[in-house]
Tab-separated table of C-alpha atoms in Angstrom:
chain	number	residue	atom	x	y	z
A	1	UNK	CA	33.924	39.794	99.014
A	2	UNK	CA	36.218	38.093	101.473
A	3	UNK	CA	35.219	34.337	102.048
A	4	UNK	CA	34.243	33.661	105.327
A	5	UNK	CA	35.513	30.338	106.941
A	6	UNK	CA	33.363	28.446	108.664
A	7	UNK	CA	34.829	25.820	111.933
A	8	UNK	CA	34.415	22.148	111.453
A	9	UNK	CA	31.900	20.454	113.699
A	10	UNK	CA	33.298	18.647	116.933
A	11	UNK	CA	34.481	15.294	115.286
A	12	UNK	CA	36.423	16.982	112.903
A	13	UNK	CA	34.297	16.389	109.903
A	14	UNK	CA	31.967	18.184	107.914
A	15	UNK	CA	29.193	16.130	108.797
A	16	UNK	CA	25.241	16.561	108.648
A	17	UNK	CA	24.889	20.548	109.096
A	18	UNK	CA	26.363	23.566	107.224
A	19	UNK	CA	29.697	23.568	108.980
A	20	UNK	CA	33.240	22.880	107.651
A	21	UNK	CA	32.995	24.938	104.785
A	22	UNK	CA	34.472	27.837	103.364
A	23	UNK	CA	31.498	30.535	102.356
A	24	UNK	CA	33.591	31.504	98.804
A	25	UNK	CA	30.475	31.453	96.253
A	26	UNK	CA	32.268	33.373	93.594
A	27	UNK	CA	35.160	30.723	93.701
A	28	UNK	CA	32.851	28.220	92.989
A	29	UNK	CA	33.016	29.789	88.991
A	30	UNK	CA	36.573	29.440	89.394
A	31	UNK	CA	36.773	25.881	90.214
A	32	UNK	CA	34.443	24.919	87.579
A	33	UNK	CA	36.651	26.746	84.842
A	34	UNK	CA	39.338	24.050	86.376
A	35	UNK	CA	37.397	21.239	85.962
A	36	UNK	CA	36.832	22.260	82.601
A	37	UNK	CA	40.222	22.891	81.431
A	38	UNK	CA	41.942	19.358	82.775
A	39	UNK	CA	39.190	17.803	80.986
A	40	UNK	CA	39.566	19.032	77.883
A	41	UNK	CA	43.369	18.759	77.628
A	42	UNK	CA	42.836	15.398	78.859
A	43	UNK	CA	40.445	14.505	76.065
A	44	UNK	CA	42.473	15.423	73.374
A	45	UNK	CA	44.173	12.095	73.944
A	46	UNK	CA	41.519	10.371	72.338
A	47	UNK	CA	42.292	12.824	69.114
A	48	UNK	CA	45.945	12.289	69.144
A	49	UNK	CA	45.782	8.295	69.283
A	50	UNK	CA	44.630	7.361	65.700
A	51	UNK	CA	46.742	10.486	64.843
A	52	UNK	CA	49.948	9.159	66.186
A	53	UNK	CA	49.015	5.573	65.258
A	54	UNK	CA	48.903	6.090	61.562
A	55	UNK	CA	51.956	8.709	61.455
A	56	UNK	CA	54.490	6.102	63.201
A	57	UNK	CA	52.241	2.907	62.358
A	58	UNK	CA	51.734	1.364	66.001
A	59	UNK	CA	48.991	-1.240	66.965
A	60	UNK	CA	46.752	-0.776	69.229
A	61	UNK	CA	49.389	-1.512	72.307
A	62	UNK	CA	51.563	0.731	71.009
A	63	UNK	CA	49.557	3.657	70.269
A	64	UNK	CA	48.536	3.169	74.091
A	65	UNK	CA	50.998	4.033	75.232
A	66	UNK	CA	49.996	7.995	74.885
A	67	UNK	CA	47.527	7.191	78.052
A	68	UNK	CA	49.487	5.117	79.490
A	69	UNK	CA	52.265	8.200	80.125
A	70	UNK	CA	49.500	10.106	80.876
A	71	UNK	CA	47.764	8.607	83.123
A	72	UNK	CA	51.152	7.609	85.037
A	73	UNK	CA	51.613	10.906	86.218
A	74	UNK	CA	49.045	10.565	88.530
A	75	UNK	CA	50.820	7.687	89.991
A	76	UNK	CA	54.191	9.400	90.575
A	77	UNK	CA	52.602	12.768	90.913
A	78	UNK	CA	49.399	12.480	92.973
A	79	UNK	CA	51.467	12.654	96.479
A	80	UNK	CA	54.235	15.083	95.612
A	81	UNK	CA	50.611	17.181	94.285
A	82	UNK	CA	49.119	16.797	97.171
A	83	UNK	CA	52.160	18.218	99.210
A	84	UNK	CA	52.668	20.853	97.278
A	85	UNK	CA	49.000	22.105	98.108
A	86	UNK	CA	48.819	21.452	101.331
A	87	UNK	CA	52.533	23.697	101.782
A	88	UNK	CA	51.096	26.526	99.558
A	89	UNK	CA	47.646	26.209	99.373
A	90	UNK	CA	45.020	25.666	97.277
A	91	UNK	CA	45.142	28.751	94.956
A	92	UNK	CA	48.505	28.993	94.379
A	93	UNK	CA	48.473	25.469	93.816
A	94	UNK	CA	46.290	25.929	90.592
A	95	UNK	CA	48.981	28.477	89.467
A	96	UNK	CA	51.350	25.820	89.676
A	97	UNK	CA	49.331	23.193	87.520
A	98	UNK	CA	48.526	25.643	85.157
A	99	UNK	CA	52.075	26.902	84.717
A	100	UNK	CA	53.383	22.990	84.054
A	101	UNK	CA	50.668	22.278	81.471
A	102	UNK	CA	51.635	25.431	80.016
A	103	UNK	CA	55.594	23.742	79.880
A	104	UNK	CA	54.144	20.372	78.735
A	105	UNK	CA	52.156	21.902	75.816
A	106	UNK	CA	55.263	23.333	74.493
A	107	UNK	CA	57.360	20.595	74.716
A	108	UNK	CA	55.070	19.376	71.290
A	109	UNK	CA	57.340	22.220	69.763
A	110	UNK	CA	61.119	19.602	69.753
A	111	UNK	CA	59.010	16.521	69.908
A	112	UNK	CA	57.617	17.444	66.510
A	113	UNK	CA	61.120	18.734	65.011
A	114	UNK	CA	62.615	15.448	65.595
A	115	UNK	CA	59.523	13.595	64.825
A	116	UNK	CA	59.983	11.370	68.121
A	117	UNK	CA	57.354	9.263	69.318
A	118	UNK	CA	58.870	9.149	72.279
A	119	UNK	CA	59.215	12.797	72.931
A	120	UNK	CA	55.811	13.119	72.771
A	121	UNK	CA	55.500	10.809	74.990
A	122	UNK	CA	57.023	12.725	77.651
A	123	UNK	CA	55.391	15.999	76.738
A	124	UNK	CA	51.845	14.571	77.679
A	125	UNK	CA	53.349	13.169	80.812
A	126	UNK	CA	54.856	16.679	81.631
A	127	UNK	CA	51.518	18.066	80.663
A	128	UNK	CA	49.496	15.483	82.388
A	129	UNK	CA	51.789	16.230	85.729
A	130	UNK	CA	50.133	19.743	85.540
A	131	UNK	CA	46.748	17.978	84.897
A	132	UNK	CA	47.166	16.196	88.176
A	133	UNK	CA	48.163	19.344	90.142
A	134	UNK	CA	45.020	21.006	88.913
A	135	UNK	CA	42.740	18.219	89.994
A	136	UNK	CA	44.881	17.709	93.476
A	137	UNK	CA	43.304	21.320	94.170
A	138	UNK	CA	39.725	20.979	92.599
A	139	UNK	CA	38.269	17.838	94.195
A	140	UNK	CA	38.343	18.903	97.707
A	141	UNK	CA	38.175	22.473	97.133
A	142	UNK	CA	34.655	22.287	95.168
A	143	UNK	CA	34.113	20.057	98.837
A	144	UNK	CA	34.813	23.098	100.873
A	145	UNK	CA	32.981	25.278	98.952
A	146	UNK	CA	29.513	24.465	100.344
A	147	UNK	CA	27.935	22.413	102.745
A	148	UNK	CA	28.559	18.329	103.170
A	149	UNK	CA	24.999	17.619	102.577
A	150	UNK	CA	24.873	18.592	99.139
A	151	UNK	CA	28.617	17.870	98.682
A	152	UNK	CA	27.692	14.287	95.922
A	153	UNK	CA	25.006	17.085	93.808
A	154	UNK	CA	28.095	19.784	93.978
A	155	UNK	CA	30.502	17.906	92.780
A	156	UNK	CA	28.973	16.048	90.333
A	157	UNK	CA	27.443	19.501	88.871
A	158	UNK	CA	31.268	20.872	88.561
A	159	UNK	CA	32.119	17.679	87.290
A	160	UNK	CA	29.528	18.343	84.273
A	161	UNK	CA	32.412	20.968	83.056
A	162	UNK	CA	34.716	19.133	82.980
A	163	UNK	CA	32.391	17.181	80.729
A	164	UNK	CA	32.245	20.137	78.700
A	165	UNK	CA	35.743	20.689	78.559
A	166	UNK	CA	36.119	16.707	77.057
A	167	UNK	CA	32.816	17.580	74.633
A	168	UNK	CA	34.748	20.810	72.924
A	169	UNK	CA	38.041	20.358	72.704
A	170	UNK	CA	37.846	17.002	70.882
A	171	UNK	CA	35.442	18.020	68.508
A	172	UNK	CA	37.728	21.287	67.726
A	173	UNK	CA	40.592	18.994	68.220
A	174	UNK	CA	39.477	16.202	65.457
A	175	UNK	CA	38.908	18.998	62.831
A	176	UNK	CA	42.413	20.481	63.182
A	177	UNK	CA	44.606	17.368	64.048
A	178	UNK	CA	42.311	14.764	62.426
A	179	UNK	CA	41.086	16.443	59.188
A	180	UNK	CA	44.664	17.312	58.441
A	181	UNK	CA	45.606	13.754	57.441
A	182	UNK	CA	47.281	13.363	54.510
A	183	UNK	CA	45.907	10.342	51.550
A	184	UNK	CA	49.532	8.837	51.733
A	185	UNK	CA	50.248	7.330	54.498
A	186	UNK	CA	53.242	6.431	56.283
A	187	UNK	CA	52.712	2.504	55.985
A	188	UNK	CA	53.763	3.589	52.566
A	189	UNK	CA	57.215	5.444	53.078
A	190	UNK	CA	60.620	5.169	54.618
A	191	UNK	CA	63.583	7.351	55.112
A	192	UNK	CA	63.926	10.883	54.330
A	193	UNK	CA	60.096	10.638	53.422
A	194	UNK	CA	59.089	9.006	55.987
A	195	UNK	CA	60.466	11.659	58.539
A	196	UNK	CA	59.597	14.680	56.508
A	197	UNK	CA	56.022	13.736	56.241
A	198	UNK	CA	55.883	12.694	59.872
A	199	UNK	CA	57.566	16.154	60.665
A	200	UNK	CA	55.136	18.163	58.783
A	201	UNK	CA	51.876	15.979	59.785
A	202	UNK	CA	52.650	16.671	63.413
A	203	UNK	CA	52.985	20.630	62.886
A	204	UNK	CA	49.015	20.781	63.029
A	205	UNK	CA	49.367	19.272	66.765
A	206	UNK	CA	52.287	21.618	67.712
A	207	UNK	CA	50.194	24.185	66.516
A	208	UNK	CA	47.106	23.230	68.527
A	209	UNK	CA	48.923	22.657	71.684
A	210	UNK	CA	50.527	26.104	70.893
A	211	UNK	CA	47.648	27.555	71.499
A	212	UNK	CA	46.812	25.972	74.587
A	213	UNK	CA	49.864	27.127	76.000
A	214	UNK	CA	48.943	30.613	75.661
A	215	UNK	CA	45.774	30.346	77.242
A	216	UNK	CA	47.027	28.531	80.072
A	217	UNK	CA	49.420	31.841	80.937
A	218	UNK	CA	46.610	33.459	80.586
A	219	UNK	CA	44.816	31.810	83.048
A	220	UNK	CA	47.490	31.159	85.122
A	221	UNK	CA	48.329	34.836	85.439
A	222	UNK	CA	44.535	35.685	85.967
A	223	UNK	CA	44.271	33.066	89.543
A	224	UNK	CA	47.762	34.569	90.541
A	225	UNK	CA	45.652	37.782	91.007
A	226	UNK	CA	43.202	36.006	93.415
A	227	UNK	CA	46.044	33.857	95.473
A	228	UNK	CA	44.411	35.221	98.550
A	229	UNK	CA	41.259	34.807	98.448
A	230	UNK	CA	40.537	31.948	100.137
A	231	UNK	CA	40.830	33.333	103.699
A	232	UNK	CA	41.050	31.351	106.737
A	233	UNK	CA	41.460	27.587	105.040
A	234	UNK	CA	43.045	25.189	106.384
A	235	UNK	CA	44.690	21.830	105.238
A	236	UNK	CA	45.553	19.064	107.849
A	237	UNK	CA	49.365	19.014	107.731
A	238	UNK	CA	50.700	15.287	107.033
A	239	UNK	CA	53.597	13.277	106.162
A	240	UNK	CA	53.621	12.163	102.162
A	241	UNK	CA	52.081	8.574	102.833
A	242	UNK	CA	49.962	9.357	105.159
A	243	UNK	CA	47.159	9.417	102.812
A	244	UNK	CA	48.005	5.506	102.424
A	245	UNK	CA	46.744	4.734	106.231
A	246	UNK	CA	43.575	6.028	104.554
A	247	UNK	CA	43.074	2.918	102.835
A	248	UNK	CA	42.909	0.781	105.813
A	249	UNK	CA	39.162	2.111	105.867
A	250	UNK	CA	36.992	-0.703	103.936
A	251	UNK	CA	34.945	2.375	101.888
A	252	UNK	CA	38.034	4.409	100.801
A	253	UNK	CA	40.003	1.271	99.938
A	254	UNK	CA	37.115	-0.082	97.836
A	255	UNK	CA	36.332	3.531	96.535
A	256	UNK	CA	39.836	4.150	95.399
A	257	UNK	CA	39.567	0.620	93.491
A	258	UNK	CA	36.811	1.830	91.882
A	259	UNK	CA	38.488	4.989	90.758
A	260	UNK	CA	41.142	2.842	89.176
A	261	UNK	CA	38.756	0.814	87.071
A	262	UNK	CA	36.212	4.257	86.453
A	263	UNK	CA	39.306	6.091	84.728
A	264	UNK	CA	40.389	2.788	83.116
A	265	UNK	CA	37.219	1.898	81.353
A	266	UNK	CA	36.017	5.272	80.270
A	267	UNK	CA	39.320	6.105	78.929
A	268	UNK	CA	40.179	2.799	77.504
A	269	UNK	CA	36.541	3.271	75.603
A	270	UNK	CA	37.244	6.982	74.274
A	271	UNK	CA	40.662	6.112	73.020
A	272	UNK	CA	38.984	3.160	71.188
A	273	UNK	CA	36.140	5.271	69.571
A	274	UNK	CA	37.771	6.460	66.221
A	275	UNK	CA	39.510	2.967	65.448
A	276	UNK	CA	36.270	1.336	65.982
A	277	UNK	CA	33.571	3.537	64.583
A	278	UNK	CA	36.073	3.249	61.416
A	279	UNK	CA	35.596	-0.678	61.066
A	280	UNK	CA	33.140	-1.094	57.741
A	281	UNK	CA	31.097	-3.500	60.390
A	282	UNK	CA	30.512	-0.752	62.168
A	283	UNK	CA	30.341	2.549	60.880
A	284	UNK	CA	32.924	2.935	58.509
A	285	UNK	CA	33.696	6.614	58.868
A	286	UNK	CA	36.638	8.459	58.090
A	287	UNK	CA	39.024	9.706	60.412
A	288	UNK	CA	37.594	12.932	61.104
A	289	UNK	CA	33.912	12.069	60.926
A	290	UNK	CA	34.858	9.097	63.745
A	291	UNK	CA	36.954	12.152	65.625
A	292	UNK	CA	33.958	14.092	65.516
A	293	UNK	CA	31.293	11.135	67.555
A	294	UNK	CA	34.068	11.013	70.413
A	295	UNK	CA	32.055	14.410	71.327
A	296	UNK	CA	28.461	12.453	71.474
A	297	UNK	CA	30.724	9.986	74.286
A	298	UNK	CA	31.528	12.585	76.556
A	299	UNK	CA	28.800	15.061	75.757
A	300	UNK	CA	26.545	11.957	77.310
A	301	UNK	CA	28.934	12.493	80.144
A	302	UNK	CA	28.136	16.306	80.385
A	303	UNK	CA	24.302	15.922	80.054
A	304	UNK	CA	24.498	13.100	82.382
A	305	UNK	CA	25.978	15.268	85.477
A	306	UNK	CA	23.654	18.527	84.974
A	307	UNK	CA	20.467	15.981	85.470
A	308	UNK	CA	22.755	13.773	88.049
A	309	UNK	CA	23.793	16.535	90.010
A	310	UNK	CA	19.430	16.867	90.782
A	311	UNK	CA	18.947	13.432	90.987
A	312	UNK	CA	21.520	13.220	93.779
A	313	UNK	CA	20.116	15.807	96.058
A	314	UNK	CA	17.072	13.368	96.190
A	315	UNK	CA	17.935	9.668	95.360
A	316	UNK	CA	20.462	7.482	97.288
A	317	UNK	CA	23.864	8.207	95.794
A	318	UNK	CA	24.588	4.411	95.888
A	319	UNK	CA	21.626	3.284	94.362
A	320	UNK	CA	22.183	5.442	91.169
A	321	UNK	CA	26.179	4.616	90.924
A	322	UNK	CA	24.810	0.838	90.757
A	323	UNK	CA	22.296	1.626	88.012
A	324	UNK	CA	24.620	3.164	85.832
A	325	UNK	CA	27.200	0.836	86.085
A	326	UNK	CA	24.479	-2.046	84.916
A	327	UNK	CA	23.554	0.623	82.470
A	328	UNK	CA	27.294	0.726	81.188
A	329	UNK	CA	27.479	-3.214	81.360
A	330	UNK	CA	24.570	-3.748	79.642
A	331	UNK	CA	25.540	-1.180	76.589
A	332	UNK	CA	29.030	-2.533	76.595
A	333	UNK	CA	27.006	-6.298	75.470
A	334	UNK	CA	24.573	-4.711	73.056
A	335	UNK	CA	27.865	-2.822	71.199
A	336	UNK	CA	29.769	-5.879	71.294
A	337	UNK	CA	27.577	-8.448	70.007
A	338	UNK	CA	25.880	-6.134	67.478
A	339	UNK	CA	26.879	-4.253	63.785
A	340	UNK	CA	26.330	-0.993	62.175
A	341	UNK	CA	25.078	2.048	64.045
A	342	UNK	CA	23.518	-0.283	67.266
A	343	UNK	CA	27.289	-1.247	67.866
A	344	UNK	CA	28.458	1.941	67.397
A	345	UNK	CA	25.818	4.258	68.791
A	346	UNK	CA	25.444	1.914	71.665
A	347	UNK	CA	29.121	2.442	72.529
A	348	UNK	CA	28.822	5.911	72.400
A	349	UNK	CA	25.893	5.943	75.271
A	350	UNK	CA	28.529	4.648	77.540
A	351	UNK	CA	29.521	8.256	78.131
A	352	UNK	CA	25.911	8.759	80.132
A	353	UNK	CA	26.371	6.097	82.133
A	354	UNK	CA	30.166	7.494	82.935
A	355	UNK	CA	28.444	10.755	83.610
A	356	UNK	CA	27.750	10.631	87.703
A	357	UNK	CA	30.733	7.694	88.050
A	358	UNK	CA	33.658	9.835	89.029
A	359	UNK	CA	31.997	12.506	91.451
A	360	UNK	CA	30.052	10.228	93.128
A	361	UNK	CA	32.730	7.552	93.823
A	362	UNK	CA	35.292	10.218	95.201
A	363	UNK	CA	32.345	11.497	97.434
A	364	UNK	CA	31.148	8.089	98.542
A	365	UNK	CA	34.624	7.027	99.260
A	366	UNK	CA	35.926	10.336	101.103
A	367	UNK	CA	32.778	10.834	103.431
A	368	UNK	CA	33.785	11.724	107.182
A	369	UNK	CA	37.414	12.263	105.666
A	370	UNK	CA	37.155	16.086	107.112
A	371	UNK	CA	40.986	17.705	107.616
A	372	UNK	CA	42.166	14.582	106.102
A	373	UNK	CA	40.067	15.333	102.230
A	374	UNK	CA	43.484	16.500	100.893
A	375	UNK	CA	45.164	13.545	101.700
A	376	UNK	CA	42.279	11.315	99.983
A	377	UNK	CA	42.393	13.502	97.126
A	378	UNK	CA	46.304	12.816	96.866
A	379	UNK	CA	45.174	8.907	97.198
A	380	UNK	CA	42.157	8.965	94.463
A	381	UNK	CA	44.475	11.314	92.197
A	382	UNK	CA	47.122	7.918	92.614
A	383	UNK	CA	44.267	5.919	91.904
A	384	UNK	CA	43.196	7.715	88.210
A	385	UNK	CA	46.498	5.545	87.009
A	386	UNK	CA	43.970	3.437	86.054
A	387	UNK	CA	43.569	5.675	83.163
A	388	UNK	CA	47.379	3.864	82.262
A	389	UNK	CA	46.884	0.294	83.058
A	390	UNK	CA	43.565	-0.445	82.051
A	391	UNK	CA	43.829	0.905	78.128
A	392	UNK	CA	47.241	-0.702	77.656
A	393	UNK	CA	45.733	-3.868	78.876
A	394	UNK	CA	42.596	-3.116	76.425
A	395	UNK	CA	45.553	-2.648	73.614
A	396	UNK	CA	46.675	-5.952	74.105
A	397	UNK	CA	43.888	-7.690	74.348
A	398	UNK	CA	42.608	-6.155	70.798
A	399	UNK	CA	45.898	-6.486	69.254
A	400	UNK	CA	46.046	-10.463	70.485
A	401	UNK	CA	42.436	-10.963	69.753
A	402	UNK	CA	42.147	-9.157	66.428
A	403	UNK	CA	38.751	-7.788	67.824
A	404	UNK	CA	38.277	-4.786	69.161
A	405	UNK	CA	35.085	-5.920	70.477
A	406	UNK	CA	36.160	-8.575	72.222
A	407	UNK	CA	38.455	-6.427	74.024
A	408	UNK	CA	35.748	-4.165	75.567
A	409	UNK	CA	35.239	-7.288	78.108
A	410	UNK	CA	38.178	-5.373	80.036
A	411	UNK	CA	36.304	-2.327	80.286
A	412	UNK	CA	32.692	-4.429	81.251
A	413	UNK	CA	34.237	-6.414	84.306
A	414	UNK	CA	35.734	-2.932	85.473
A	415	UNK	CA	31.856	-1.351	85.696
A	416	UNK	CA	31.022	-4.544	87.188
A	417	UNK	CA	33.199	-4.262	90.166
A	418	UNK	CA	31.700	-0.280	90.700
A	419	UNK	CA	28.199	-2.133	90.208
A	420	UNK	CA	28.862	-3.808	93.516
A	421	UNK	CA	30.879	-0.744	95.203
A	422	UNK	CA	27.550	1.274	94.723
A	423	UNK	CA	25.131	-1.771	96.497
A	424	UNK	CA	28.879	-1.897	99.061
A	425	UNK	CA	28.240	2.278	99.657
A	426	UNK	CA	24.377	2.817	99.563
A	427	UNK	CA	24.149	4.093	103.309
A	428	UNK	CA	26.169	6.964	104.555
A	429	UNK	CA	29.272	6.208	105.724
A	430	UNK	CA	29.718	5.477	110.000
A	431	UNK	CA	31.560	7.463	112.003
């Protein structure tokens, strides 16, 4: 069934009634299978860390680094994504993402031959470019897709797949790149040995990332099929920094702040999770059985959105944003200042307090954005760099501290700031 487009009321924006939309319900699947996909990939991080740590025997800084060329993609990326929709549209936009995961997923095939750290370095930035492509088209897309009013509960509800995206892959991720880890370890060797076992250690991620290639054609070939199908929509055409004039306005400019720290803190707290469930103080688990509670941390996140998406059809979008970011604040405290399975456990709650963060931010901060969404996506896609800045500066603070809960202060002042962004955003925003 052909979508049918729907004209935008008379300011321009999709404000108060069922107007500026695009009436494409069975697209609505598609864009969740997105959200689920980039989340997953992007989760895997959180496997790979410890991984790479022990095979080339980083600290914490170091072994940052992995989100830190992640997460910079969607600083050098976010704009040229966001012009490379708007010039071929939405669909074939997703194609496009797909098709340079798919390239970044292989690039694990040389970076484990040579056993580089820095190679694969630059195949999860290639991989995360794709990432950002992908999300350039999702946010304002799942927008279109229905009317404003319900636009916080809609998002945050696709948002909940992506959830389940970071819930499967790491726990399917720890058991094949985790569980493979040899007793010796690379502390131990030099050399020869030393790049022999890194060479075969890594073959297990190759392998995984492999297979993630070949879905991703997959998928990639199945949207090509439906690059038409969203009939009739239209994208305000705009220079490449015009989406920075957008943060002139108080609410975007605080809301893409807030995106920053979000991304900063939840990943800087998932790529923790392993390294600090291990700690005998805390749980002392081995490496996989620590890979395998980074699922509990964003399967909070998950559970979180489904009942989110219902409170936010009712409750002041605000308010709750606020009250989770206290929640997170509060957890952050207990985890820090506690042992055994309340510090751990504790930590691990964090991910149902992330749950509504993301969705609701982006909607809070793009309201009354209408022709101009794409351009704030291309802005809060910029703004996800936090996801670089904000774990490196975690790193450091663990590695010059010697505590890694003393370094979780980083990621408590960030949910402090949203704290006051939701109070800032509680009433709709003005015209």
């Amino acid at each position: 069934m052909a979508p049918t487009t729907v004209a935008n009321s008379p300011d321009g924006t999709p404000g108060t009634s069922d107007v500026g939309h695009v009436e494409a319900p069975n697209l609505r699947y598609f864009v969740m299978a997105l959200f689920f996909i980039f989340g997953g990939i992007t989760s895997l991080n959180d496997v790979i860390i410890p991984k790479l740590k022990e095979l080339f025997t980083l600290n914490y800084t170091q072994a940052m680094l992995v989100q830190f060329c992640f997460f910079t993609a969607y600083l050098l990326i976010g704009i040229p994504g966001a012009q490379l929709v708007k010039k071929i549209g939405y669909m074939r936009g997703a194609v496009a993402g797909l098709l340079t995961m798919m390239v970044g997923c292989l690039l694990f095939i040389p970076a484990s031959q040579t056993a580089t750290y820095g190679l694969f370095l630059l195949a999860l930035f290639v991989l995360a470019s794709g990432v950002v492509v992908v999300q350039v088209v999702s946010n304002p897309l799942i927008s279109l897709l229905g009317p404003a009013k319900t636009v916080h509960s809609r998002l945050t509800f696709a948002q909940a797949f992506n959830s389940l995206g970071t819930t499967i892959f790491p726990r399917v991720g720890s058991a094949l790149i985790l569980g493979s880890l040899a007793g010796v370890s690379a502390a131990t060797l030099s050399g020869p040995a030393l790049d022999q076992y890194r060479t075969n250690e890594t073959q297990v991620i190759v392998q995984t990332y492999i297979g993630l290639a070949v879905a991703l054609a997959v998928i990639a070939a199945i949207v090509w099929m439906f690059r038409n199908a969203l009939h009739g929509e239209t994208i305000e055409q705009s220079s490449p920094t015009a989406g920075f004039a957008l943060l002139r306005r108080p609410r975007f400019g605080f809301g893409a702040m807030c995106i920053f720290l979000y991304v900063g803190a939840e990943v800087s707290i998932g790529s923790l999770i392993v390294n600090y469930l291990k700690q005998s103080s805390v749980m002392g688990l081995s490496d996989q059985s620590a890979g395998n509670m980074i699922a509990y941390y964003w399967g909070g996140a998950m559970v979180g959105r489904f009942f989110g998406s219902a409170l936010l059809r009712v409750l002041s979008p605000g308010k709750i944003l606020a009250s989770v970011a206290a929640g997170a604040v509060i957890l952050i405290l207990i985890s820090a200042n506690s042992s055994g399975p309340v510090a751990g456990y504790s930590l691990l709650a964090i991910g149902l307090m992330n749950s509504i963060m993301f969705p609701t931010i982006f909607s809070l901060a793009s309201e009354r954005l209408g022709g101009r969404a794409a351009d704030g996506s291309g802005i809060i896609n910029i703004a996800i760099f936090g996801g670089a800045v904000v774990p490196l500066l975690t790193g450091a603070l663990a590695d010059v501290s010697g505590s890694l809960a003393f370094a979780l202060l980083i990621p408590a002042i960030c949910y402090a700031i949203i704290l006051a962004f939701g109070i800032y955003a509680r009433r709709p925003a003005a015209a």
